[in-house]
């Protein structure tokens, strides 16, 4: 593991949100999946906040920050939104966030993306998140994640 600079969009988001103290780490074996990230970091898989992009039936992107141990319940999310959803494809993820699947951070995107956060994730002491590439991560406290996303409470969206 080595400390690296984040992509410029993410660095700008750190600075805009008083997160200049956040350090980004690169792991040579990669952190593409929640399991890979947990193994590299040495934490529980539920401490990983995976950023997953979905599309509504109206082609609106939705970012769900989910704890790494659980799966998103599409029916719960569709009920919450009042719209059906599907997982975004790789081109849609890159178009709306500016990042490739496996490296999408929870903020610092190319365009604003509506975001939901899993309630279990906000109960953690530390949350590890993708930092723009499939090999980089950073950590935040739940309060820091709440502040930067503007989301006060999580939702029950696990399967």
mmCIF file of C-alpha atoms in Angstrom:
data_model
loop_
_atom_site.group_PDB
_atom_site.id
_atom_site.type_symbol
_atom_site.label_atom_id
_atom_site.label_comp_id
_atom_site.label_asym_id
_atom_site.label_seq_id
_atom_site.Cartn_x
_atom_site.Cartn_y
_atom_site.Cartn_z
ATOM 1 C CA UNK A 1 0.000 0.000 0.000
ATOM 2 C CA UNK A 2 1.177 3.502 -0.777
ATOM 3 C CA UNK A 3 -0.294 6.962 -0.374
ATOM 4 C CA UNK A 4 -1.311 8.533 -3.705
ATOM 5 C CA UNK A 5 -3.090 11.622 -4.980
ATOM 6 C CA UNK A 6 -6.760 11.184 -5.904
ATOM 7 C CA UNK A 7 -8.187 12.130 -9.313
ATOM 8 C CA UNK A 8 -8.645 15.908 -9.596
ATOM 9 C CA UNK A 9 -12.477 15.821 -9.357
ATOM 10 C CA UNK A 10 -12.252 13.897 -6.101
ATOM 11 C CA UNK A 11 -9.455 16.122 -4.774
ATOM 12 C CA UNK A 12 -11.607 19.162 -5.535
ATOM 13 C CA UNK A 13 -14.515 17.570 -3.643
ATOM 14 C CA UNK A 14 -12.248 16.874 -0.650
ATOM 15 C CA UNK A 15 -11.147 20.510 -0.578
ATOM 16 C CA UNK A 16 -14.675 21.904 -1.073
ATOM 17 C CA UNK A 17 -15.935 19.806 1.849
ATOM 18 C CA UNK A 18 -13.102 20.471 4.327
ATOM 19 C CA UNK A 19 -11.719 16.965 3.849
ATOM 20 C CA UNK A 20 -8.186 18.006 2.952
ATOM 21 C CA UNK A 21 -6.910 15.678 5.691
ATOM 22 C CA UNK A 22 -8.215 12.564 3.891
ATOM 23 C CA UNK A 23 -5.503 10.257 2.585
ATOM 24 C CA UNK A 24 -5.901 8.046 -0.475
ATOM 25 C CA UNK A 25 -4.143 4.684 -0.538
ATOM 26 C CA UNK A 26 -3.315 2.477 -3.502
ATOM 27 C CA UNK A 27 -3.158 -1.301 -3.220
ATOM 28 C CA UNK A 28 -1.211 -3.087 -5.985
ATOM 29 C CA UNK A 29 -3.515 -6.133 -5.985
ATOM 30 C CA UNK A 30 -6.567 -3.920 -6.411
ATOM 31 C CA UNK A 31 -9.706 -3.064 -4.499
ATOM 32 C CA UNK A 32 -12.232 -3.545 -7.322
ATOM 33 C CA UNK A 33 -14.730 -5.548 -5.258
ATOM 34 C CA UNK A 34 -15.765 -5.123 -1.631
ATOM 35 C CA UNK A 35 -14.084 -8.436 -0.803
ATOM 36 C CA UNK A 36 -10.851 -7.343 -2.532
ATOM 37 C CA UNK A 37 -10.897 -4.035 -0.667
ATOM 38 C CA UNK A 38 -11.573 -5.650 2.724
ATOM 39 C CA UNK A 39 -8.745 -8.147 2.182
ATOM 40 C CA UNK A 40 -6.299 -5.425 1.115
ATOM 41 C CA UNK A 41 -7.209 -3.050 3.949
ATOM 42 C CA UNK A 42 -7.576 -5.732 6.608
ATOM 43 C CA UNK A 43 -11.078 -4.716 7.670
ATOM 44 C CA UNK A 44 -14.476 -6.389 7.779
ATOM 45 C CA UNK A 45 -16.276 -6.462 4.435
ATOM 46 C CA UNK A 46 -19.179 -4.552 6.016
ATOM 47 C CA UNK A 47 -16.788 -1.599 6.592
ATOM 48 C CA UNK A 48 -16.551 -1.138 2.823
ATOM 49 C CA UNK A 49 -18.935 1.372 1.246
ATOM 50 C CA UNK A 50 -19.441 0.207 -2.309
ATOM 51 C CA UNK A 51 -20.721 2.895 -4.683
ATOM 52 C CA UNK A 52 -23.214 1.292 -7.056
ATOM 53 C CA UNK A 53 -24.934 3.138 -9.892
ATOM 54 C CA UNK A 54 -28.464 2.291 -10.976
ATOM 55 C CA UNK A 55 -30.738 3.813 -13.602
ATOM 56 C CA UNK A 56 -34.423 4.532 -13.120
ATOM 57 C CA UNK A 57 -37.015 3.842 -15.801
ATOM 58 C CA UNK A 58 -36.755 7.570 -16.609
ATOM 59 C CA UNK A 59 -32.984 7.255 -17.268
ATOM 60 C CA UNK A 60 -32.118 9.063 -14.034
ATOM 61 C CA UNK A 61 -28.933 7.795 -12.324
ATOM 62 C CA UNK A 62 -29.102 6.802 -8.661
ATOM 63 C CA UNK A 63 -25.943 6.158 -6.632
ATOM 64 C CA UNK A 64 -26.350 3.735 -3.763
ATOM 65 C CA UNK A 65 -23.582 3.583 -1.178
ATOM 66 C CA UNK A 66 -24.034 0.072 0.201
ATOM 67 C CA UNK A 67 -22.136 -1.803 2.873
ATOM 68 C CA UNK A 68 -19.890 -4.392 1.293
ATOM 69 C CA UNK A 69 -21.453 -7.382 3.021
ATOM 70 C CA UNK A 70 -24.965 -6.909 1.628
ATOM 71 C CA UNK A 71 -26.739 -6.699 -1.706
ATOM 72 C CA UNK A 72 -29.125 -3.939 -2.763
ATOM 73 C CA UNK A 73 -32.779 -4.996 -2.723
ATOM 74 C CA UNK A 74 -33.994 -3.553 -6.013
ATOM 75 C CA UNK A 75 -37.635 -3.892 -4.969
ATOM 76 C CA UNK A 76 -37.046 -1.827 -1.806
ATOM 77 C CA UNK A 77 -35.266 0.887 -3.747
ATOM 78 C CA UNK A 78 -37.914 0.925 -6.488
ATOM 79 C CA UNK A 79 -40.612 1.250 -3.824
ATOM 80 C CA UNK A 80 -38.716 4.075 -2.130
ATOM 81 C CA UNK A 81 -38.248 5.962 -5.409
ATOM 82 C CA UNK A 82 -41.612 5.103 -6.922
ATOM 83 C CA UNK A 83 -39.782 4.018 -10.093
ATOM 84 C CA UNK A 84 -38.354 0.753 -11.359
ATOM 85 C CA UNK A 85 -34.554 0.570 -11.463
ATOM 86 C CA UNK A 86 -31.836 -1.494 -13.058
ATOM 87 C CA UNK A 87 -28.084 -1.675 -12.621
ATOM 88 C CA UNK A 88 -26.283 0.851 -14.838
ATOM 89 C CA UNK A 89 -23.972 -0.485 -17.510
ATOM 90 C CA UNK A 90 -20.287 0.486 -17.659
ATOM 91 C CA UNK A 91 -20.856 3.312 -20.160
ATOM 92 C CA UNK A 92 -23.664 4.814 -18.055
ATOM 93 C CA UNK A 93 -21.547 4.652 -14.900
ATOM 94 C CA UNK A 94 -18.688 6.482 -16.599
ATOM 95 C CA UNK A 95 -21.016 9.017 -18.262
ATOM 96 C CA UNK A 96 -22.739 10.045 -15.029
ATOM 97 C CA UNK A 97 -19.883 9.764 -12.528
ATOM 98 C CA UNK A 98 -16.733 10.139 -14.606
ATOM 99 C CA UNK A 99 -15.339 6.916 -13.153
ATOM 100 C CA UNK A 100 -15.160 3.252 -14.144
ATOM 101 C CA UNK A 101 -16.993 0.501 -12.302
ATOM 102 C CA UNK A 102 -14.863 -0.686 -9.381
ATOM 103 C CA UNK A 103 -13.494 2.783 -8.640
ATOM 104 C CA UNK A 104 -16.557 5.019 -8.232
ATOM 105 C CA UNK A 105 -16.196 7.257 -5.168
ATOM 106 C CA UNK A 106 -19.272 8.378 -3.201
ATOM 107 C CA UNK A 107 -18.915 12.010 -4.406
ATOM 108 C CA UNK A 108 -16.709 14.130 -6.672
ATOM 109 C CA UNK A 109 -18.568 12.995 -9.780
ATOM 110 C CA UNK A 110 -18.654 14.498 -13.270
ATOM 111 C CA UNK A 111 -22.352 15.345 -12.765
ATOM 112 C CA UNK A 112 -24.612 15.530 -9.693
ATOM 113 C CA UNK A 113 -26.079 12.103 -8.923
ATOM 114 C CA UNK A 114 -28.960 11.451 -6.526
ATOM 115 C CA UNK A 115 -27.568 9.343 -3.677
ATOM 116 C CA UNK A 116 -28.925 6.887 -1.111
ATOM 117 C CA UNK A 117 -26.864 5.447 1.735
ATOM 118 C CA UNK A 118 -27.441 2.081 3.407
ATOM 119 C CA UNK A 119 -28.389 2.589 7.064
ATOM 120 C CA UNK A 120 -26.070 -0.222 8.232
ATOM 121 C CA UNK A 121 -23.086 1.589 6.745
ATOM 122 C CA UNK A 122 -23.765 4.731 8.769
ATOM 123 C CA UNK A 123 -23.547 2.677 11.983
ATOM 124 C CA UNK A 124 -19.844 1.921 11.350
ATOM 125 C CA UNK A 125 -16.927 3.711 13.022
ATOM 126 C CA UNK A 126 -14.972 4.003 9.775
ATOM 127 C CA UNK A 127 -16.136 3.553 6.189
ATOM 128 C CA UNK A 128 -13.690 2.649 3.416
ATOM 129 C CA UNK A 129 -14.638 3.958 -0.036
ATOM 130 C CA UNK A 130 -13.336 3.787 -3.604
ATOM 131 C CA UNK A 131 -11.123 6.710 -4.587
ATOM 132 C CA UNK A 132 -11.552 6.871 -8.346
ATOM 133 C CA UNK A 133 -9.686 3.764 -9.501
ATOM 134 C CA UNK A 134 -10.031 0.007 -8.920
ATOM 135 C CA UNK A 135 -6.839 0.146 -6.813
ATOM 136 C CA UNK A 136 -7.439 3.160 -4.548
ATOM 137 C CA UNK A 137 -9.454 3.780 -1.383
ATOM 138 C CA UNK A 138 -9.920 6.332 1.387
ATOM 139 C CA UNK A 139 -11.760 6.317 4.689
ATOM 140 C CA UNK A 140 -14.322 8.627 6.245
ATOM 141 C CA UNK A 141 -16.341 8.635 9.418
ATOM 142 C CA UNK A 142 -20.116 8.314 9.008
ATOM 143 C CA UNK A 143 -20.467 11.966 10.047
ATOM 144 C CA UNK A 144 -18.045 13.062 7.314
ATOM 145 C CA UNK A 145 -19.971 11.015 4.737
ATOM 146 C CA UNK A 146 -23.249 12.521 5.942
ATOM 147 C CA UNK A 147 -21.833 16.047 5.731
ATOM 148 C CA UNK A 148 -20.400 15.732 2.230
ATOM 149 C CA UNK A 149 -23.449 13.971 0.755
ATOM 150 C CA UNK A 150 -26.027 15.996 2.674
ATOM 151 C CA UNK A 151 -27.744 12.764 3.698
ATOM 152 C CA UNK A 152 -28.624 12.686 7.387
ATOM 153 C CA UNK A 153 -30.069 9.184 7.647
ATOM 154 C CA UNK A 154 -29.552 6.010 5.763
ATOM 155 C CA UNK A 155 -32.260 3.822 4.350
ATOM 156 C CA UNK A 156 -32.955 0.122 4.719
ATOM 157 C CA UNK A 157 -32.149 -1.112 1.227
ATOM 158 C CA UNK A 158 -30.375 -4.426 1.731
ATOM 159 C CA UNK A 159 -31.753 -7.705 0.501
#
